[in-house]
């Protein structure tokens, strides 16, 4: 696959995923910068006409793990 020009690398399209969902890909450089992994839980928030994607809070992960009897 050809490498996109820098100014085009941030342009993404919505893609249909199943019957009721759409997805958008995030550039791998951003994923690596945040240290995110495949199947990682993320929080999606809407602020006006913008979308913010954040890592799932660590405190929530610890609480769920302790409720399941897993090691912290």
Backbone atoms as SQL, in Angstrom:
CREATE TABLE atoms (id INTEGER PRIMARY KEY, chain TEXT, resi INTEGER, resn TEXT, atom TEXT, x REAL, y REAL, z REAL);
INSERT INTO atoms VALUES
  (1, 'A', 1, 'UNK', 'N', 0.841, -1.171, 0.000),
  (2, 'A', 1, 'UNK', 'CA', 0.000, 0.000, 0.000),
  (3, 'A', 1, 'UNK', 'C', 0.890, 1.240, 0.000),
  (4, 'A', 2, 'UNK', 'N', 0.557, 2.206, -0.817),
  (5, 'A', 2, 'UNK', 'CA', 1.346, 3.427, -0.916),
  (6, 'A', 2, 'UNK', 'C', 1.158, 4.287, 0.325),
  (7, 'A', 3, 'UNK', 'N', 2.219, 4.959, 0.724),
  (8, 'A', 3, 'UNK', 'CA', 2.163, 5.832, 1.892),
  (9, 'A', 3, 'UNK', 'C', 1.487, 7.139, 1.500),
  (10, 'A', 4, 'UNK', 'N', 0.578, 7.601, 2.342),
  (11, 'A', 4, 'UNK', 'CA', -0.128, 8.848, 2.070),
  (12, 'A', 4, 'UNK', 'C', 0.749, 10.046, 2.399),
  (13, 'A', 5, 'UNK', 'N', 0.474, 11.143, 1.723),
  (14, 'A', 5, 'UNK', 'CA', 1.152, 12.395, 2.047),
  (15, 'A', 5, 'UNK', 'C', 0.725, 12.823, 3.446),
  (16, 'A', 6, 'UNK', 'N', 1.577, 13.550, 4.156),
  (17, 'A', 6, 'UNK', 'CA', 1.311, 13.940, 5.542),
  (18, 'A', 6, 'UNK', 'C', -0.030, 14.646, 5.694),
  (19, 'A', 7, 'UNK', 'N', -0.362, 15.565, 4.796),
  (20, 'A', 7, 'UNK', 'CA', -1.612, 16.308, 4.920),
  (21, 'A', 7, 'UNK', 'C', -2.832, 15.432, 4.659),
  (22, 'A', 8, 'UNK', 'N', -2.683, 14.323, 3.948),
  (23, 'A', 8, 'UNK', 'CA', -3.794, 13.416, 3.681),
  (24, 'A', 8, 'UNK', 'C', -3.910, 12.320, 4.734),
  (25, 'A', 9, 'UNK', 'N', -2.875, 12.112, 5.540),
  (26, 'A', 9, 'UNK', 'CA', -2.884, 10.993, 6.478),
  (27, 'A', 9, 'UNK', 'C', -3.894, 11.173, 7.604),
  (28, 'A', 10, 'UNK', 'N', -4.343, 12.398, 7.836),
  (29, 'A', 10, 'UNK', 'CA', -5.308, 12.644, 8.906),
  (30, 'A', 10, 'UNK', 'C', -6.756, 12.630, 8.410),
  (31, 'A', 11, 'UNK', 'N', -6.965, 12.438, 7.125),
  (32, 'A', 11, 'UNK', 'CA', -8.313, 12.388, 6.558),
  (33, 'A', 11, 'UNK', 'C', -8.787, 10.942, 6.581),
  (34, 'A', 12, 'UNK', 'N', -9.953, 10.694, 7.173),
  (35, 'A', 12, 'UNK', 'CA', -10.500, 9.344, 7.303),
  (36, 'A', 12, 'UNK', 'C', -11.933, 9.317, 6.819),
  (37, 'A', 13, 'UNK', 'N', -12.410, 8.118, 6.442),
  (38, 'A', 13, 'UNK', 'CA', -13.790, 7.918, 6.017),
  (39, 'A', 13, 'UNK', 'C', -14.497, 7.032, 7.027),
  (40, 'A', 14, 'UNK', 'N', -15.805, 7.221, 7.164),
  (41, 'A', 14, 'UNK', 'CA', -16.612, 6.318, 7.973),
  (42, 'A', 14, 'UNK', 'C', -16.884, 5.068, 7.154),
  (43, 'A', 15, 'UNK', 'N', -16.782, 3.914, 7.785),
  (44, 'A', 15, 'UNK', 'CA', -16.993, 2.633, 7.125),
  (45, 'A', 15, 'UNK', 'C', -18.093, 1.880, 7.857),
  (46, 'A', 16, 'UNK', 'N', -18.997, 1.256, 7.111),
  (47, 'A', 16, 'UNK', 'CA', -20.077, 0.493, 7.726),
  (48, 'A', 16, 'UNK', 'C', -19.516, -0.777, 8.363),
  (49, 'A', 17, 'UNK', 'N', -19.955, -1.063, 9.587),
  (50, 'A', 17, 'UNK', 'CA', -19.510, -2.229, 10.331),
  (51, 'A', 17, 'UNK', 'C', -20.755, -2.884, 10.911),
  (52, 'A', 18, 'UNK', 'N', -21.230, -3.935, 10.275),
  (53, 'A', 18, 'UNK', 'CA', -22.478, -4.558, 10.706),
  (54, 'A', 18, 'UNK', 'C', -23.666, -3.782, 10.178),
  (55, 'A', 19, 'UNK', 'N', -24.822, -3.957, 10.842),
  (56, 'A', 19, 'UNK', 'CA', -26.045, -3.309, 10.367),
  (57, 'A', 19, 'UNK', 'C', -26.265, -1.920, 10.955),
  (58, 'A', 20, 'UNK', 'N', -25.805, -1.704, 12.189),
  (59, 'A', 20, 'UNK', 'CA', -26.133, -0.458, 12.873),
  (60, 'A', 20, 'UNK', 'C', -24.925, 0.353, 13.307),
  (61, 'A', 21, 'UNK', 'N', -23.738, -0.046, 12.919),
  (62, 'A', 21, 'UNK', 'CA', -22.537, 0.647, 13.392),
  (63, 'A', 21, 'UNK', 'C', -21.690, 1.163, 12.241),
  (64, 'A', 22, 'UNK', 'N', -20.961, 2.217, 12.537),
  (65, 'A', 22, 'UNK', 'CA', -19.961, 2.755, 11.626),
  (66, 'A', 22, 'UNK', 'C', -18.643, 2.803, 12.383),
  (67, 'A', 23, 'UNK', 'N', -17.536, 2.757, 11.656),
  (68, 'A', 23, 'UNK', 'CA', -16.230, 2.845, 12.311),
  (69, 'A', 23, 'UNK', 'C', -15.354, 3.822, 11.543),
  (70, 'A', 24, 'UNK', 'N', -14.348, 4.310, 12.233),
  (71, 'A', 24, 'UNK', 'CA', -13.346, 5.178, 11.632),
  (72, 'A', 24, 'UNK', 'C', -11.990, 4.666, 12.104),
  (73, 'A', 25, 'UNK', 'N', -11.031, 4.597, 11.201),
  (74, 'A', 25, 'UNK', 'CA', -9.702, 4.132, 11.587),
  (75, 'A', 25, 'UNK', 'C', -8.898, 5.297, 12.154),
  (76, 'A', 26, 'UNK', 'N', -8.019, 4.967, 13.075),
  (77, 'A', 26, 'UNK', 'CA', -7.136, 5.958, 13.691),
  (78, 'A', 26, 'UNK', 'C', -5.728, 5.666, 13.194),
  (79, 'A', 27, 'UNK', 'N', -4.987, 6.679, 12.765),
  (80, 'A', 27, 'UNK', 'CA', -3.628, 6.436, 12.262),
  (81, 'A', 27, 'UNK', 'C', -2.771, 5.678, 13.283),
  (82, 'A', 28, 'UNK', 'N', -2.002, 4.710, 12.810),
  (83, 'A', 28, 'UNK', 'CA', -1.184, 3.858, 13.675),
  (84, 'A', 28, 'UNK', 'C', -0.192, 4.675, 14.496),
  (85, 'A', 29, 'UNK', 'N', 0.273, 5.799, 13.961),
  (86, 'A', 29, 'UNK', 'CA', 1.207, 6.642, 14.709),
  (87, 'A', 29, 'UNK', 'C', 0.571, 7.144, 16.003),
  (88, 'A', 30, 'UNK', 'N', -0.710, 7.496, 15.940),
  (89, 'A', 30, 'UNK', 'CA', -1.426, 7.974, 17.126),
  (90, 'A', 30, 'UNK', 'C', -1.638, 6.827, 18.109),
  (91, 'A', 31, 'UNK', 'N', -2.017, 5.666, 17.603),
  (92, 'A', 31, 'UNK', 'CA', -2.222, 4.491, 18.455),
  (93, 'A', 31, 'UNK', 'C', -0.933, 4.158, 19.205),
  (94, 'A', 32, 'UNK', 'N', 0.177, 4.160, 18.513),
  (95, 'A', 32, 'UNK', 'CA', 1.475, 3.857, 19.149),
  (96, 'A', 32, 'UNK', 'C', 1.859, 4.915, 20.175),
  (97, 'A', 33, 'UNK', 'N', 1.596, 6.185, 19.850),
  (98, 'A', 33, 'UNK', 'CA', 1.933, 7.276, 20.769),
  (99, 'A', 33, 'UNK', 'C', 1.208, 7.123, 22.106),
  (100, 'A', 34, 'UNK', 'N', -0.056, 6.682, 22.062),
  (101, 'A', 34, 'UNK', 'CA', -0.834, 6.492, 23.288),
  (102, 'A', 34, 'UNK', 'C', -0.586, 5.135, 23.938),
  (103, 'A', 35, 'UNK', 'N', 0.081, 4.243, 23.222),
  (104, 'A', 35, 'UNK', 'CA', 0.349, 2.915, 23.775),
  (105, 'A', 35, 'UNK', 'C', -0.885, 2.026, 23.806),
  (106, 'A', 36, 'UNK', 'N', -1.846, 2.308, 22.922),
  (107, 'A', 36, 'UNK', 'CA', -3.071, 1.513, 22.877),
  (108, 'A', 36, 'UNK', 'C', -2.819, 0.202, 22.157),
  (109, 'A', 37, 'UNK', 'N', -3.636, -0.814, 22.472),
  (110, 'A', 37, 'UNK', 'CA', -3.530, -2.151, 21.882),
  (111, 'A', 37, 'UNK', 'C', -4.859, -2.538, 21.235),
  (112, 'A', 38, 'UNK', 'N', -4.814, -3.546, 20.392),
  (113, 'A', 38, 'UNK', 'CA', -6.022, -4.074, 19.770),
  (114, 'A', 38, 'UNK', 'C', -6.984, -4.549, 20.860),
  (115, 'A', 39, 'UNK', 'N', -8.267, -4.290, 20.685),
  (116, 'A', 39, 'UNK', 'CA', -9.352, -4.688, 21.590),
  (117, 'A', 39, 'UNK', 'C', -9.326, -3.957, 22.935),
  (118, 'A', 40, 'UNK', 'N', -8.531, -2.903, 23.048),
  (119, 'A', 40, 'UNK', 'CA', -8.489, -2.113, 24.278),
  (120, 'A', 40, 'UNK', 'C', -9.782, -1.322, 24.404),
  (121, 'A', 41, 'UNK', 'N', -10.282, -1.206, 25.626),
  (122, 'A', 41, 'UNK', 'CA', -11.495, -0.431, 25.857),
  (123, 'A', 41, 'UNK', 'C', -11.159, 1.053, 25.858),
  (124, 'A', 42, 'UNK', 'N', -12.002, 1.827, 25.180),
  (125, 'A', 42, 'UNK', 'CA', -11.849, 3.273, 25.098),
  (126, 'A', 42, 'UNK', 'C', -13.178, 3.923, 25.431),
  (127, 'A', 43, 'UNK', 'N', -13.146, 5.165, 25.873),
  (128, 'A', 43, 'UNK', 'CA', -14.346, 5.934, 26.175),
  (129, 'A', 43, 'UNK', 'C', -14.527, 6.957, 25.059),
  (130, 'A', 44, 'UNK', 'N', -15.736, 7.020, 24.492),
  (131, 'A', 44, 'UNK', 'CA', -16.047, 7.976, 23.429),
  (132, 'A', 44, 'UNK', 'C', -17.045, 8.984, 23.991),
  (133, 'A', 45, 'UNK', 'N', -16.688, 10.267, 23.931),
  (134, 'A', 45, 'UNK', 'CA', -17.550, 11.327, 24.453),
  (135, 'A', 45, 'UNK', 'C', -17.850, 12.327, 23.346),
  (136, 'A', 46, 'UNK', 'N', -19.051, 12.910, 23.397),
  (137, 'A', 46, 'UNK', 'CA', -19.462, 13.917, 22.430),
  (138, 'A', 46, 'UNK', 'C', -19.470, 15.278, 23.120),
  (139, 'A', 47, 'UNK', 'N', -18.780, 16.249, 22.532),
  (140, 'A', 47, 'UNK', 'CA', -18.764, 17.622, 23.015),
  (141, 'A', 47, 'UNK', 'C', -19.161, 18.521, 21.854),
  (142, 'A', 48, 'UNK', 'N', -20.412, 18.932, 21.832),
  (143, 'A', 48, 'UNK', 'CA', -20.903, 19.748, 20.727),
  (144, 'A', 48, 'UNK', 'C', -20.794, 18.971, 19.429),
  (145, 'A', 49, 'UNK', 'N', -20.025, 19.478, 18.489),
  (146, 'A', 49, 'UNK', 'CA', -19.835, 18.801, 17.205),
  (147, 'A', 49, 'UNK', 'C', -18.500, 18.078, 17.134),
  (148, 'A', 50, 'UNK', 'N', -17.902, 17.795, 18.298),
  (149, 'A', 50, 'UNK', 'CA', -16.617, 17.099, 18.341),
  (150, 'A', 50, 'UNK', 'C', -16.752, 15.793, 19.108),
  (151, 'A', 51, 'UNK', 'N', -15.869, 14.862, 18.804),
  (152, 'A', 51, 'UNK', 'CA', -15.802, 13.576, 19.490),
  (153, 'A', 51, 'UNK', 'C', -14.437, 13.479, 20.161),
  (154, 'A', 52, 'UNK', 'N', -14.434, 13.049, 21.421),
  (155, 'A', 52, 'UNK', 'CA', -13.191, 12.845, 22.166),
  (156, 'A', 52, 'UNK', 'C', -13.095, 11.361, 22.501),
  (157, 'A', 53, 'UNK', 'N', -11.949, 10.760, 22.200),
  (158, 'A', 53, 'UNK', 'CA', -11.708, 9.347, 22.496),
  (159, 'A', 53, 'UNK', 'C', -10.618, 9.286, 23.548),
  (160, 'A', 54, 'UNK', 'N', -10.926, 8.631, 24.683),
  (161, 'A', 54, 'UNK', 'CA', -9.978, 8.536, 25.793),
  (162, 'A', 54, 'UNK', 'C', -9.801, 7.088, 26.208),
  (163, 'A', 55, 'UNK', 'N', -8.678, 6.817, 26.851),
  (164, 'A', 55, 'UNK', 'CA', -8.439, 5.500, 27.430),
  (165, 'A', 55, 'UNK', 'C', -9.480, 5.261, 28.518),
  (166, 'A', 56, 'UNK', 'N', -9.901, 4.016, 28.667),
  (167, 'A', 56, 'UNK', 'CA', -10.835, 3.641, 29.719),
  (168, 'A', 56, 'UNK', 'C', -10.155, 3.904, 31.052),
  (169, 'A', 57, 'UNK', 'N', -10.800, 4.577, 32.008),
  (170, 'A', 57, 'UNK', 'CA', -10.129, 4.950, 33.259),
  (171, 'A', 57, 'UNK', 'C', -9.537, 3.760, 34.010),
  (172, 'A', 58, 'UNK', 'N', -8.296, 3.901, 34.463),
  (173, 'A', 58, 'UNK', 'CA', -7.601, 2.834, 35.186),
  (174, 'A', 58, 'UNK', 'C', -8.321, 2.490, 36.478),
  (175, 'A', 59, 'UNK', 'N', -8.930, 3.478, 37.149),
  (176, 'A', 59, 'UNK', 'CA', -9.633, 3.201, 38.404),
  (177, 'A', 59, 'UNK', 'C', -10.807, 2.264, 38.163),
  (178, 'A', 60, 'UNK', 'N', -11.490, 2.411, 37.041),
  (179, 'A', 60, 'UNK', 'CA', -12.598, 1.521, 36.697),
  (180, 'A', 60, 'UNK', 'C', -12.081, 0.120, 36.431),
  (181, 'A', 61, 'UNK', 'N', -10.953, 0.006, 35.746),
  (182, 'A', 61, 'UNK', 'CA', -10.368, -1.309, 35.463),
  (183, 'A', 61, 'UNK', 'C', -10.008, -2.019, 36.757),
  (184, 'A', 62, 'UNK', 'N', -9.411, -1.291, 37.715),
  (185, 'A', 62, 'UNK', 'CA', -9.018, -1.908, 38.986),
  (186, 'A', 62, 'UNK', 'C', -10.239, -2.375, 39.762),
  (187, 'A', 63, 'UNK', 'N', -11.301, -1.570, 39.796),
  (188, 'A', 63, 'UNK', 'CA', -12.504, -1.945, 40.534),
  (189, 'A', 63, 'UNK', 'C', -13.152, -3.185, 39.949),
  (190, 'A', 64, 'UNK', 'N', -13.225, -3.278, 38.647),
  (191, 'A', 64, 'UNK', 'CA', -13.823, -4.441, 38.002),
  (192, 'A', 64, 'UNK', 'C', -12.961, -5.666, 38.246),
  (193, 'A', 65, 'UNK', 'N', -11.641, -5.519, 38.147),
  (194, 'A', 65, 'UNK', 'CA', -10.738, -6.644, 38.383),
  (195, 'A', 65, 'UNK', 'C', -10.873, -7.159, 39.805),
  (196, 'A', 66, 'UNK', 'N', -10.972, -6.262, 40.790),
  (197, 'A', 66, 'UNK', 'CA', -11.069, -6.701, 42.181),
  (198, 'A', 66, 'UNK', 'C', -12.407, -7.373, 42.449),
  (199, 'A', 67, 'UNK', 'N', -13.456, -6.962, 41.759),
  (200, 'A', 67, 'UNK', 'CA', -14.759, -7.601, 41.926),
  (201, 'A', 67, 'UNK', 'C', -14.774, -9.011, 41.360),
  (202, 'A', 68, 'UNK', 'N', -13.920, -9.289, 40.402),
  (203, 'A', 68, 'UNK', 'CA', -13.851, -10.614, 39.790),
  (204, 'A', 68, 'UNK', 'C', -12.874, -11.524, 40.519),
  (205, 'A', 69, 'UNK', 'N', -12.199, -11.007, 41.520),
  (206, 'A', 69, 'UNK', 'CA', -11.229, -11.807, 42.249),
  (207, 'A', 69, 'UNK', 'C', -9.890, -11.914, 41.556),
  (208, 'A', 70, 'UNK', 'N', -9.631, -11.033, 40.580),
  (209, 'A', 70, 'UNK', 'CA', -8.365, -11.046, 39.857),
  (210, 'A', 70, 'UNK', 'C', -7.348, -10.208, 40.609),
  (211, 'A', 71, 'UNK', 'N', -6.073, -10.446, 40.321),
  (212, 'A', 71, 'UNK', 'CA', -5.009, -9.641, 40.917),
  (213, 'A', 71, 'UNK', 'C', -5.036, -8.249, 40.335),
  (214, 'A', 72, 'UNK', 'N', -4.691, -7.269, 41.156),
  (215, 'A', 72, 'UNK', 'CA', -4.638, -5.877, 40.692),
  (216, 'A', 72, 'UNK', 'C', -3.355, -5.616, 39.966);
